[in-house]
Coordinates of C-alpha atoms and ligand atoms in Angstrom, one line a residue:
X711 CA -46.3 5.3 2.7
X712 CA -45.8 7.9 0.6
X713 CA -46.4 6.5 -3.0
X714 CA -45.1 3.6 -5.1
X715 CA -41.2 3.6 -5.8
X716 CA -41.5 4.5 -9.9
X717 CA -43.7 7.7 -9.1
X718 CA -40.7 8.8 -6.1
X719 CA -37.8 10.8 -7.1
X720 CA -35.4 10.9 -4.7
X721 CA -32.3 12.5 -4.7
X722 CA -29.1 11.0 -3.0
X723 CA -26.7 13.8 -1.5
X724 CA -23.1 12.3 -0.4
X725 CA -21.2 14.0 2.1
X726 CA -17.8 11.9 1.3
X727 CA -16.4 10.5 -2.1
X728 CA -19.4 12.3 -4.4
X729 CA -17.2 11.6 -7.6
X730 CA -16.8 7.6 -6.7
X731 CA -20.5 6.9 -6.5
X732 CA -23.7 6.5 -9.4
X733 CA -26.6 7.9 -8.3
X734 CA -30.1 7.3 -8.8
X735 CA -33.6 8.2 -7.6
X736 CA -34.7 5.3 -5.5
X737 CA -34.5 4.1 -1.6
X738 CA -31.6 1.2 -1.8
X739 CA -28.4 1.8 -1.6
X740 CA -26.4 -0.6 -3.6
X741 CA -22.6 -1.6 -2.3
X742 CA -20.6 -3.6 -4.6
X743 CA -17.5 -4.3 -2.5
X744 CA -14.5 -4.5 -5.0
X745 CA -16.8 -5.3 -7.9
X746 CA -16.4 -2.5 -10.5
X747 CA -19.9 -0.6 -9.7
X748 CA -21.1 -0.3 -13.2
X749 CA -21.0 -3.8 -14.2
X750 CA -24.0 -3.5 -11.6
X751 CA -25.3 -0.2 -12.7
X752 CA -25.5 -1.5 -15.8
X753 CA -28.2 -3.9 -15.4
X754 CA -30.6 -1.3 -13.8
X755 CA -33.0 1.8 -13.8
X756 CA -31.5 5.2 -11.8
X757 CA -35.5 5.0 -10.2
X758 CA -34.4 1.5 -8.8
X759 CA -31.7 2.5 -6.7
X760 CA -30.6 5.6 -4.3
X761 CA -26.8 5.3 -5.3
X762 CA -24.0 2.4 -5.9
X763 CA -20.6 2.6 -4.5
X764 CA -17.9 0.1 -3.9
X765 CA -16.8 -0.5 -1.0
X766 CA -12.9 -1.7 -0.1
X767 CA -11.7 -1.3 3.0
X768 CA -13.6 -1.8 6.9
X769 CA -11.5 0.7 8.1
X770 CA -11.5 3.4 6.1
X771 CA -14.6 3.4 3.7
X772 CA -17.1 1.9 6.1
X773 CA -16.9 4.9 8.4
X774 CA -17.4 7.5 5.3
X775 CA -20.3 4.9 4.1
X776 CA -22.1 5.0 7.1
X777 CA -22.3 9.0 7.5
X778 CA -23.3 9.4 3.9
X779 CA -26.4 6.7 4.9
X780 CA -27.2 8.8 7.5
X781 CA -27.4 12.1 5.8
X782 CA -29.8 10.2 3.6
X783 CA -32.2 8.8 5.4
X784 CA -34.5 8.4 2.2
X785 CA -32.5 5.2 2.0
X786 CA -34.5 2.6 3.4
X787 CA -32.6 -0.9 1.6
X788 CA -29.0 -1.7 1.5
X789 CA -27.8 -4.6 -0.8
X790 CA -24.3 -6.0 -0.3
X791 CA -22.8 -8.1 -2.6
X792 CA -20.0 -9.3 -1.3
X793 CA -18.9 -11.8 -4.2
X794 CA -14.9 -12.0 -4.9
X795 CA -11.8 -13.3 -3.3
X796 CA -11.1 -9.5 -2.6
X797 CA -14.1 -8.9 -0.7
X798 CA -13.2 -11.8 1.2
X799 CA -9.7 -10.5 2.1
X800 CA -10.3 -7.3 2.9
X801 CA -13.8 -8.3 5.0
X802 CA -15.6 -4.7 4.4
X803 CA -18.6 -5.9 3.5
X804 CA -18.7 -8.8 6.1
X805 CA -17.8 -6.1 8.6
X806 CA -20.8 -4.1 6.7
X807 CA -23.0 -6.7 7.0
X808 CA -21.8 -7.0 11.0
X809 CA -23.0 -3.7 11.7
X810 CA -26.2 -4.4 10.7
X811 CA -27.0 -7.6 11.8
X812 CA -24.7 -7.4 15.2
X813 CA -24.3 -3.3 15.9
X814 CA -21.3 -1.8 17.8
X815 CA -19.9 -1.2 21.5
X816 CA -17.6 1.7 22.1
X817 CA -13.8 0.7 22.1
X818 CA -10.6 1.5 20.6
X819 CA -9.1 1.5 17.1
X820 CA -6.1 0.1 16.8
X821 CA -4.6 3.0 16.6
X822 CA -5.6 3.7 19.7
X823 CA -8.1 6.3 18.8
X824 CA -11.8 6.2 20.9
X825 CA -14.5 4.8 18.4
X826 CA -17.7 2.7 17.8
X827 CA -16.1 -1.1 17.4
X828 CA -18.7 -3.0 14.7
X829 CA -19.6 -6.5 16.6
X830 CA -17.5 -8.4 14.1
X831 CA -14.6 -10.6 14.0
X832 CA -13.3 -8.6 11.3
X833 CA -12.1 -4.8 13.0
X834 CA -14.1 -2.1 11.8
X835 CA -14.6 1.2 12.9
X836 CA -17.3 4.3 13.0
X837 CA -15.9 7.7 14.5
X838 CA -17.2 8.0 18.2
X839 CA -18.1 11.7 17.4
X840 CA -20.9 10.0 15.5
X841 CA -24.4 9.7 17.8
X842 CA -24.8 6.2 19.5
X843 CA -28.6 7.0 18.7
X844 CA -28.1 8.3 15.4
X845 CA -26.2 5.1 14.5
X846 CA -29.0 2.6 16.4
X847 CA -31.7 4.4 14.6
X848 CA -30.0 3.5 10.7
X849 CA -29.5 0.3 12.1
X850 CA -33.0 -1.2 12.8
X851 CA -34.4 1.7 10.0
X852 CA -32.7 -0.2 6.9
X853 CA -33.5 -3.6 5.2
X854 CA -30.0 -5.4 4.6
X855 CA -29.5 -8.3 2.1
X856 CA -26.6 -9.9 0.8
X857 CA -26.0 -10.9 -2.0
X858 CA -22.8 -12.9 -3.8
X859 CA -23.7 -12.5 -7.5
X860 CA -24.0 -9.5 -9.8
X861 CA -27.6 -11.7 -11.0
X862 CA -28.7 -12.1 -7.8
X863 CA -27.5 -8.0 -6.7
X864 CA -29.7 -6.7 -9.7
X865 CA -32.9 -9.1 -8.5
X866 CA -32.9 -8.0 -5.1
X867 CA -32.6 -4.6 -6.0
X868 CA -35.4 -4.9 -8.7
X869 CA -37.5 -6.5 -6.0
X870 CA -37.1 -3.7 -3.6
X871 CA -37.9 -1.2 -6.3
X872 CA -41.3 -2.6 -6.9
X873 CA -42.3 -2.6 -3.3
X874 CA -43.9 1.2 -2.2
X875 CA -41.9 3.6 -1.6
X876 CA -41.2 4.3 2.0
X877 CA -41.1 7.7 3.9
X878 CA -37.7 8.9 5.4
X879 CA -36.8 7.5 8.6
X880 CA -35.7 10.8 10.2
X881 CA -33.9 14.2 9.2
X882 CA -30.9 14.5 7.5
X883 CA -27.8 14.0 10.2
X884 CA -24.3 15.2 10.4
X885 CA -21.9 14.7 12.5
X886 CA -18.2 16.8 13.2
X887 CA -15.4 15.2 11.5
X888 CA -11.8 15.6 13.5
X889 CA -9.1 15.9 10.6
X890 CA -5.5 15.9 11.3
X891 CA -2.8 17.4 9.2
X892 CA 0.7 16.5 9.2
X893 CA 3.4 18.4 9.2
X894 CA 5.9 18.1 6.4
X895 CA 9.6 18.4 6.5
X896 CA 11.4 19.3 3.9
X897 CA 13.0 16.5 0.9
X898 CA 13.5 16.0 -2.0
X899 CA 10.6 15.2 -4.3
X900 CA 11.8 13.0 -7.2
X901 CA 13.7 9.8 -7.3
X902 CA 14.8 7.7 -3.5
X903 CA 15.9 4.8 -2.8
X904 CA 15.4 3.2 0.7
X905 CA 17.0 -0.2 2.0
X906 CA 16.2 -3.0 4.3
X907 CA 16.8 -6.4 4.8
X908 CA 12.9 -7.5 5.2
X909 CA 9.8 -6.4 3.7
X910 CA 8.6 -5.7 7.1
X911 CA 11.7 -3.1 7.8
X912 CA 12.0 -1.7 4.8
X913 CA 8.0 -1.1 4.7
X914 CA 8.5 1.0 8.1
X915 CA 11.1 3.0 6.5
X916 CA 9.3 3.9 3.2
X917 CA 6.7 4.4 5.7
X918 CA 9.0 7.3 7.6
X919 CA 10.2 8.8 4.5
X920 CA 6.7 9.6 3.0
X921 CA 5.2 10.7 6.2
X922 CA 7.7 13.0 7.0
X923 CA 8.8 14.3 3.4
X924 CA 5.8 13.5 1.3
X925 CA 3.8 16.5 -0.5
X926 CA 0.5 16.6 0.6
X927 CA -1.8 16.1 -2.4
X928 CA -5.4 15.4 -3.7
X929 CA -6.0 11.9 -5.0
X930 CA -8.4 10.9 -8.0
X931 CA -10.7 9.9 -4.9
X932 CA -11.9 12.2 -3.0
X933 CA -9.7 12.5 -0.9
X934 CA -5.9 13.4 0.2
X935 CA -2.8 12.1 0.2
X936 CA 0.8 12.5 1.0
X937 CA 3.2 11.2 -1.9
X938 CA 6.8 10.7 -3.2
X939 CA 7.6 10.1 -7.0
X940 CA 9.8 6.8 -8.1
X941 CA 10.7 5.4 -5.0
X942 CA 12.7 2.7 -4.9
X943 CA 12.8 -0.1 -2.0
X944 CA 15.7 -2.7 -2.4
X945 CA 14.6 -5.7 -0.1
X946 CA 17.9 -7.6 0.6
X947 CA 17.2 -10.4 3.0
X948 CA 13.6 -11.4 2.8
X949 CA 13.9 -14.9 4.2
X950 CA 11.8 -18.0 2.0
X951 CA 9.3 -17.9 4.5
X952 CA 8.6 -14.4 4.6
X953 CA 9.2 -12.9 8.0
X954 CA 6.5 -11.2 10.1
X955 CA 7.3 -9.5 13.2
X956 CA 6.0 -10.3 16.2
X957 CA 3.5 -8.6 17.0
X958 CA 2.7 -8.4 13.6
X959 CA 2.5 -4.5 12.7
X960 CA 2.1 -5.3 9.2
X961 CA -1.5 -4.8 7.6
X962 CA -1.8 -8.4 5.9
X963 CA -0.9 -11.7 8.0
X964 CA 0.2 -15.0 6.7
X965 CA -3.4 -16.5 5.4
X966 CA -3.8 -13.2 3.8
X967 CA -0.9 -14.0 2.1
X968 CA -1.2 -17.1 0.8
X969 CA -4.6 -16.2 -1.3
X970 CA -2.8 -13.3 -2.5
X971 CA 0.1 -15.0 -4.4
X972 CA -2.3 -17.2 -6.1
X973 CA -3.5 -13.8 -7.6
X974 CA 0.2 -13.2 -9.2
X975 CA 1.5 -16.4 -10.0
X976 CA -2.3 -18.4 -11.5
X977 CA -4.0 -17.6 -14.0
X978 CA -7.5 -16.6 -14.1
X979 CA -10.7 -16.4 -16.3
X980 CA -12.0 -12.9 -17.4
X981 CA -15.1 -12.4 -14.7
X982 CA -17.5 -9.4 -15.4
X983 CA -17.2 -6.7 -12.0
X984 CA -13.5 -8.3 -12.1
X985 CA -10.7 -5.5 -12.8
X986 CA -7.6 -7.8 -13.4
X987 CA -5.4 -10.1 -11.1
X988 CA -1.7 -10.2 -12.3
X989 CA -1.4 -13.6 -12.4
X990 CA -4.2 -12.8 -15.0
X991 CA -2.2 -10.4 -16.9
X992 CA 1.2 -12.3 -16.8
X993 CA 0.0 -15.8 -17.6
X994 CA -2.8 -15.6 -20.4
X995 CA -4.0 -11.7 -21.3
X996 CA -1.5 -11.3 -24.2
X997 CA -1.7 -14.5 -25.3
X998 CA 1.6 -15.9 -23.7
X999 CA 2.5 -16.7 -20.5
X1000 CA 5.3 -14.3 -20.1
X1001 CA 6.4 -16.5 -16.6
X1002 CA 7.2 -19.3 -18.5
X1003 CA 8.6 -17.1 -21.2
X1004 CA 11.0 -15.3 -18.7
X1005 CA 12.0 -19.0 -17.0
X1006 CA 12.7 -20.4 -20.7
X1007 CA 15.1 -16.9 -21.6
X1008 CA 17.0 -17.2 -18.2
X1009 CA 18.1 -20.6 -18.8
X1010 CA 18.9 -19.6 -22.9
X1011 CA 20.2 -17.0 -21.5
X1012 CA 21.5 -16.6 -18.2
X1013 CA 22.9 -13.0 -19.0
X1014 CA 20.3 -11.8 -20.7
X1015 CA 19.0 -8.3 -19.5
X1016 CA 15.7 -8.9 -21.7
X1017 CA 13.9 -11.1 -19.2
X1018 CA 10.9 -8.0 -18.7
X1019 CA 7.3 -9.1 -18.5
X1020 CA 4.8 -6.3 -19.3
X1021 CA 1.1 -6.1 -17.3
X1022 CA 0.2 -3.1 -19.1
X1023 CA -2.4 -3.0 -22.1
X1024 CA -2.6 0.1 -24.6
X1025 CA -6.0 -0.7 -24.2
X1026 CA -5.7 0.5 -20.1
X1027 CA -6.3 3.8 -21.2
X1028 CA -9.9 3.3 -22.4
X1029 CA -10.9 2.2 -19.1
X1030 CA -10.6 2.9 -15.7
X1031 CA -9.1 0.2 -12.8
X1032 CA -6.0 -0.3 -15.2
X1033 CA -3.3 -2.7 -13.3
X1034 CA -0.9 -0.3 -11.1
X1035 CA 1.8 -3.4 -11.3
X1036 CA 3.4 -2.5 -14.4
X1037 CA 6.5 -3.8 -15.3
X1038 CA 8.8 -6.7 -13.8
X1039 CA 12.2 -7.5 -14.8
X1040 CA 14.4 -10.3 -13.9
X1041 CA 18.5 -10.3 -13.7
X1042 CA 21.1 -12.5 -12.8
X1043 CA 24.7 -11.0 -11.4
X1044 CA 26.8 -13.1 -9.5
X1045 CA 25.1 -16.2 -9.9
X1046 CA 22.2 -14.4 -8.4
X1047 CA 18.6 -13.3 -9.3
X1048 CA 17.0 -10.2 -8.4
X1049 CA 13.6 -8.8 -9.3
X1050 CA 12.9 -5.6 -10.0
X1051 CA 9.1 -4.5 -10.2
X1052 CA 7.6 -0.7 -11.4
X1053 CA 4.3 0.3 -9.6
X1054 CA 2.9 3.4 -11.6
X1055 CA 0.4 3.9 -8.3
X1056 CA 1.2 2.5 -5.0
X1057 CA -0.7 2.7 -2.0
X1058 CA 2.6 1.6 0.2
X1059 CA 0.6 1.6 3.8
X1060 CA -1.7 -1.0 2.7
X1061 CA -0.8 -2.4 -0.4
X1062 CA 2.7 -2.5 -0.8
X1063 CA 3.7 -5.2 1.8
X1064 CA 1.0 -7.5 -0.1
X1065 CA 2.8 -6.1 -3.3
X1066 CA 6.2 -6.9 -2.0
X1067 CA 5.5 -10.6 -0.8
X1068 CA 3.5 -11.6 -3.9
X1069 CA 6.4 -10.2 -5.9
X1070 CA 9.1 -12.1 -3.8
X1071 CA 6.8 -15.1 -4.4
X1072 CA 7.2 -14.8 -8.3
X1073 CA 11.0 -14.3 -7.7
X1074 CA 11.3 -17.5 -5.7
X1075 CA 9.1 -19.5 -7.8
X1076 CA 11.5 -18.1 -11.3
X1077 CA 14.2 -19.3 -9.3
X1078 CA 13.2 -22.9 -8.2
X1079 CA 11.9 -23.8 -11.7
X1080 CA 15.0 -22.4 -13.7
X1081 CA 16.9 -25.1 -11.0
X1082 CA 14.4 -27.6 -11.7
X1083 CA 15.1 -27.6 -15.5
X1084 CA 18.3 -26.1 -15.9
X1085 CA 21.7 -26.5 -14.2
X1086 CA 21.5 -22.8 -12.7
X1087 CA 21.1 -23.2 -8.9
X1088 CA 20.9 -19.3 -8.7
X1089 CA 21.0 -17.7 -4.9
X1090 CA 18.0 -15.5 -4.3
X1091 CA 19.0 -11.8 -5.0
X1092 CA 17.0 -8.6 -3.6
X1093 CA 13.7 -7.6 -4.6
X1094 CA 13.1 -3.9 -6.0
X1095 CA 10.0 -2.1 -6.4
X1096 CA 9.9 0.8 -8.1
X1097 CA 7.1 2.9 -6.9
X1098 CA 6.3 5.9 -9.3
X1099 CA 3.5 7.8 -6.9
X1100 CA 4.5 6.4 -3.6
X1101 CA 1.8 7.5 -1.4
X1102 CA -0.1 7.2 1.8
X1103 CA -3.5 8.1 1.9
X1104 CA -5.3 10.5 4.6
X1105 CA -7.6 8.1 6.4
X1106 CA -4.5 6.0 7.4
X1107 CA -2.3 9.2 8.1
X1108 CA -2.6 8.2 11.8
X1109 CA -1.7 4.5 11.8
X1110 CA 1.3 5.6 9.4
X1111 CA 2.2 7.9 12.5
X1112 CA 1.4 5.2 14.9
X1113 CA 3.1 2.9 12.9
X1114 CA 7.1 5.0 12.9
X1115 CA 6.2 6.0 16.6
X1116 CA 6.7 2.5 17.6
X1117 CA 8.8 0.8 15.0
X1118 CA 10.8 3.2 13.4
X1119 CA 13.3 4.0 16.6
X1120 CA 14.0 0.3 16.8
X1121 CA 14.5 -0.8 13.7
X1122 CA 17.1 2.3 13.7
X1123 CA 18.9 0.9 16.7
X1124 CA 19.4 -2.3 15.0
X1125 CA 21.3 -0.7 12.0
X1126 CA 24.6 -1.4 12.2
X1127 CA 27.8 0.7 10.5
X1128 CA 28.5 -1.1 7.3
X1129 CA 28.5 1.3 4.4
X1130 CA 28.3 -0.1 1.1
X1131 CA 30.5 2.9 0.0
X1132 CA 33.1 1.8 1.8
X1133 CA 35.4 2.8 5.3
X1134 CA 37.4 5.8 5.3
X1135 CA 40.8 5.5 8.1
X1136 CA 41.9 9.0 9.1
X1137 CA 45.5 9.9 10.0
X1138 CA 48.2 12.7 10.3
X1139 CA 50.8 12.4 8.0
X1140 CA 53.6 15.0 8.9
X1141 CA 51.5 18.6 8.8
X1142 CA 48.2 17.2 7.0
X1143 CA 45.0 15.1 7.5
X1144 CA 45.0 11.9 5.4
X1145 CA 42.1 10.4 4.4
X1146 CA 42.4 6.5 3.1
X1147 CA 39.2 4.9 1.0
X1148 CA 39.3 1.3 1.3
X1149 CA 36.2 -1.3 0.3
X1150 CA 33.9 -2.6 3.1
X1151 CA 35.0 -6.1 3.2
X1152 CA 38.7 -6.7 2.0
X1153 CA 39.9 -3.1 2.5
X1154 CA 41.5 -3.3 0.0
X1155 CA 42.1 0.9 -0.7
X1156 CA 40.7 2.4 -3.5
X1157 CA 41.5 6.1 -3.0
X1158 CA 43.1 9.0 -1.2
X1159 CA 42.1 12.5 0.0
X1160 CA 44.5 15.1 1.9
X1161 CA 44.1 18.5 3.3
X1162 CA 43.8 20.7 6.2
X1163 CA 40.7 21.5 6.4
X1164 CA 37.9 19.2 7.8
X1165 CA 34.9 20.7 5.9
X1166 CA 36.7 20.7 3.0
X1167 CA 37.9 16.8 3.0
X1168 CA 34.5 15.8 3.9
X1169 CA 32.6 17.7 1.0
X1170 CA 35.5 16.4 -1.3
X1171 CA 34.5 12.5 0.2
X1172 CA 30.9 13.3 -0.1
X1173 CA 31.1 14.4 -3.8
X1174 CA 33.5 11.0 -4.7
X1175 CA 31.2 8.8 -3.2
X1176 CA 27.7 10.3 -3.0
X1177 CA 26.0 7.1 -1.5
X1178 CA 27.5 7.4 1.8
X1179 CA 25.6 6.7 4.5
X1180 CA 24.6 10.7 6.4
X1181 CA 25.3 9.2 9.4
X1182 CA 28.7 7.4 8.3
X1183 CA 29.2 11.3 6.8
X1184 CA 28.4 12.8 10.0
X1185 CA 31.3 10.5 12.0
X1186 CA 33.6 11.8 8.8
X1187 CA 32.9 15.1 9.9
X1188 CA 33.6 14.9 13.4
X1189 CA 36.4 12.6 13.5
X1190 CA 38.0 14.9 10.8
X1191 CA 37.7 18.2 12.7
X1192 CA 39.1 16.4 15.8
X1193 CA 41.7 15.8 14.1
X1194 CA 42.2 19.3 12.8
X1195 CA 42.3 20.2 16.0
X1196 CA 45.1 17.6 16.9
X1197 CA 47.1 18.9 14.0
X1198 CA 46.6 22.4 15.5
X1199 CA 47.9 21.8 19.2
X1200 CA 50.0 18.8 18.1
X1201 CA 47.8 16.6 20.0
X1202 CA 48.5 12.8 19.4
X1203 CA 45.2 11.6 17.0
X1204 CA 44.1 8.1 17.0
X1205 CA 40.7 7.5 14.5
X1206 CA 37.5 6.5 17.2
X1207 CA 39.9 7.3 20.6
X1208 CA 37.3 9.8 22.3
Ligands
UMP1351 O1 -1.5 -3.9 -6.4 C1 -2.0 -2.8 -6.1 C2 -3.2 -2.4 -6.6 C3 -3.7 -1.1 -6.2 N1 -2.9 -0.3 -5.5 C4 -3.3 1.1 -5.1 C5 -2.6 2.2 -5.7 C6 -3.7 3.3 -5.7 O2 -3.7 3.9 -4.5 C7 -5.0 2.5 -6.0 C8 -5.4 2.3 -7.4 O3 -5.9 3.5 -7.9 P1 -5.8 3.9 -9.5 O4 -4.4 4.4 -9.7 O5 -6.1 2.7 -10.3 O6 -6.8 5.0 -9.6 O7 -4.7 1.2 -5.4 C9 -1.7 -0.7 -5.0 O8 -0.9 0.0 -4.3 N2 -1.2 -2.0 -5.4

């Protein structure tokens, strides 16, 4: 014993995320799981506690969590409250809580990668370069509770800060951290748009695109990230009941799923520690419940381009956590209705399939209530989401890799050579190339190019119809020169005759 708590300063020194924590002078470490920390804080004395932090994901902040507790080994209390539907979903305090009350066995992430594996039914992870020792004496050295109220949190942490204080368990320990940085091809920065016909395909693309082209970049949090501005994903064929590949790659399954779309299609009460939930935000924050009020101008109005529901509050600025689903807008072409969504912030490894499928959710349940009450029986159109900063952040750089090494190639393979811009039928007419546009599906022709020179005809093609496919412009290219060449030697040329 080395005194009682009040007469103890202590000072808490993070090794990871120093700007995301709130530190204090005491021996419990407080972990608030997606609870906003200083609804906690709040309530309680800097000489009560060592730090609070939240904590979101098992993967990725327990790791970081657990070498900060063991470069403080002042910490002799850990509190978890583990309280929301969030904290239940993402399981990082569960898997928290695992650590302590089961431990860890050596195993494999699933990336793949050689780690401590916490005892838990939900997968979490500690770096193996970590000592087993290191991580069995913090173990049996702290006093865990849990707790599932933001009352019952500030008790327990009150009740450990009237017990005496506690010397250190041990020295200070730190461990070797193995980074890896990506290399970067070169892209464009600003403005993409990437197709697919599920949420699940076009998630591995948007996944390829940022990994390869995406600027590296530091994030509000500590930490890095690699990022493209206003991407767009155009979802085409998501079926009603959501496809998920088997073996699921993607990072949410189907029960996962289900508590999520409550969160954008109900309502829900204002809760202290709670940021937002959309369904929040659409049904009840301004006062209206701008679903119902895009459902009633649809059916007024089947052509109106107005139907826009807005999750933003000038008030966002004041505070932090504002709602990184912005915007959504509804339209109906062709008897069918699309959804298009603007992200400002996007976090499209883990959050954007989530994001994509609550959104399609919304989209279907617009649709099957403007049938219900109107005559409109309106086909399902694509989803869009507009992601302002599309990014991936560092500490799931190498499932992202993982991810396009095993799914990317295949879902490539399985593209097939329909252009939305169109077929292009290549002949020799008396001494010159002819070039004839015609629509995908009719082919019915909608233009003409002519020349002698392949490169030439092919930049000319490219500049009419910049949304050809590269690969379909690649074939252009070739087929063209071949038959320049014919045209030299007087070769018979036939268009795809190798
Ligand atoms: O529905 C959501 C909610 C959050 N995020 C991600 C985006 C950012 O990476 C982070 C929020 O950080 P701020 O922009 O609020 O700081 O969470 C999403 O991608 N989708």
């Amino acid at each position: 014993m080395i005194g009682t708590g009040q007469a103890t300063q202590f000072e808490y020194k993070p090794l990871h995320k120093p700007n995301q924590l709130i530190y204090g002078q005491g021996q419990t470490a407080v972990i608030t799981g997606w609870t906003v920390k200083a609804s906690v804080a709040k309530h309680l004395q800097p000489q009560d506690y060592a730090v609070i932090g939240q904590l979101y994901s098992p993967t990725r902040g327990l790791n970081l969590l657990l070498r900060n507790l063991l470069f403080n080994p002042h910490v002799r209390y850990l509190v978890v409250l583990n309280a929301t539907k969030e904290d239940k979903n993402a399981g990082a305090c569960e898997c928290l809580l695992d650590f302590f009350r089961n431990g860890f066995e050596e195993g494999l992430s699933d990336t793949g990668r050689k780690c401590w594996v916490i005892n838990s039914k939900i997968p979490g992870y500690v770096d193996i370069e970590i000592d087993v020792n290191a991580l069995k004496h913090l173990r049996h050295s702290i006093e865990f509770k849990e707790a599932n109220s933001i009352t019952e949190v500030v008790d327990i942490v009150k009740s450990f800060a009237q017990r005496e204080a506690l010397e250190p368990w041990g020295s200070p320990w730190e461990f070797p951290m193995s980074t890896i940085e990506p290399t970067v091809l070169p892209g464009t920065r600003y403005g993409h748009r990437i197709e697919g016909k599920t949420i699940a395909e076009t998630w591995v693309k948007i996944i390829h695109r940022i990994k390869t082209t995406g600027t590296i970049r530091p994030t509000g949090y500590d930490g890095k990230w690699q990022e493209l501005i206003d991407l767009m994903a155009v979802v085409t064929d998501e079926p009603e009941n959501f496809y998920f590949p088997e073996p699921n790659y993607l990072p949410i399954d189907r029960n996962f799923l289900e508590e999520y779309i409550c969160q954008i299609l109900d309502d829900a009460p204002y809760r202290e520690g709670l940021k937002y939930t959309y369904g929040q935000r659409l049904r009840s924050w301004f006062g209206k419940d701008q679903i119902e009020q895009v459902i009633h101008k649809l059916i007024g109005e089947i052509d109106a381009a107005s139907a826009v529901m807005n999750l933003w509050d000038v008030k966002d600025h004041d505070k932090g956590g504002s709602p990184c689903l912005n915007h959504i807008w509804l339209r109906v072409v062709d008897n069918e209705l699309s959804l298009t969504a603007t992200l400002r912030s996007n976090d499209m490894f883990a959050a954007w399939p989530a994001n994509a499928m609550g959104l399609r959710a919304l989209q279907k349940h617009i649709r099957d209530e403007i049938a219900k009450r109107s005559e409109y029986n309106l086909k399902m159109g694509p989803l869009m989401t507009l992601s302002q900063s599309a990014h991936i952040y560092d500490d799931t750089w190498s499932n992202a890799e993982q991810l396009i090494q095993q799914q990317y190639a295949a879902i490539c393979r399985k593209i097939d050579y329909y252009d939305p811009a169109g077929n292009f039928l290549i002949e020799i007419v008396e001494d010159k190339l002819v070039v004839t546009h015609t629509t995908p599906g009719s082919g019915e022709v909608v233009g003409c190019y002519s020349g002698k020179d392949a490169l030439k005809l092919v930049r000319e093609i490219c500049a009419a119809s910049p949304s050809i496919r590269p690969d379909h412009a690649g074939y252009l290219g070739m087929e063209l020169q071949r038959a320049a060449d014919c045209l030299k030697t007087g070769n018979k040329y036939i268009q795809d005759s190798k």
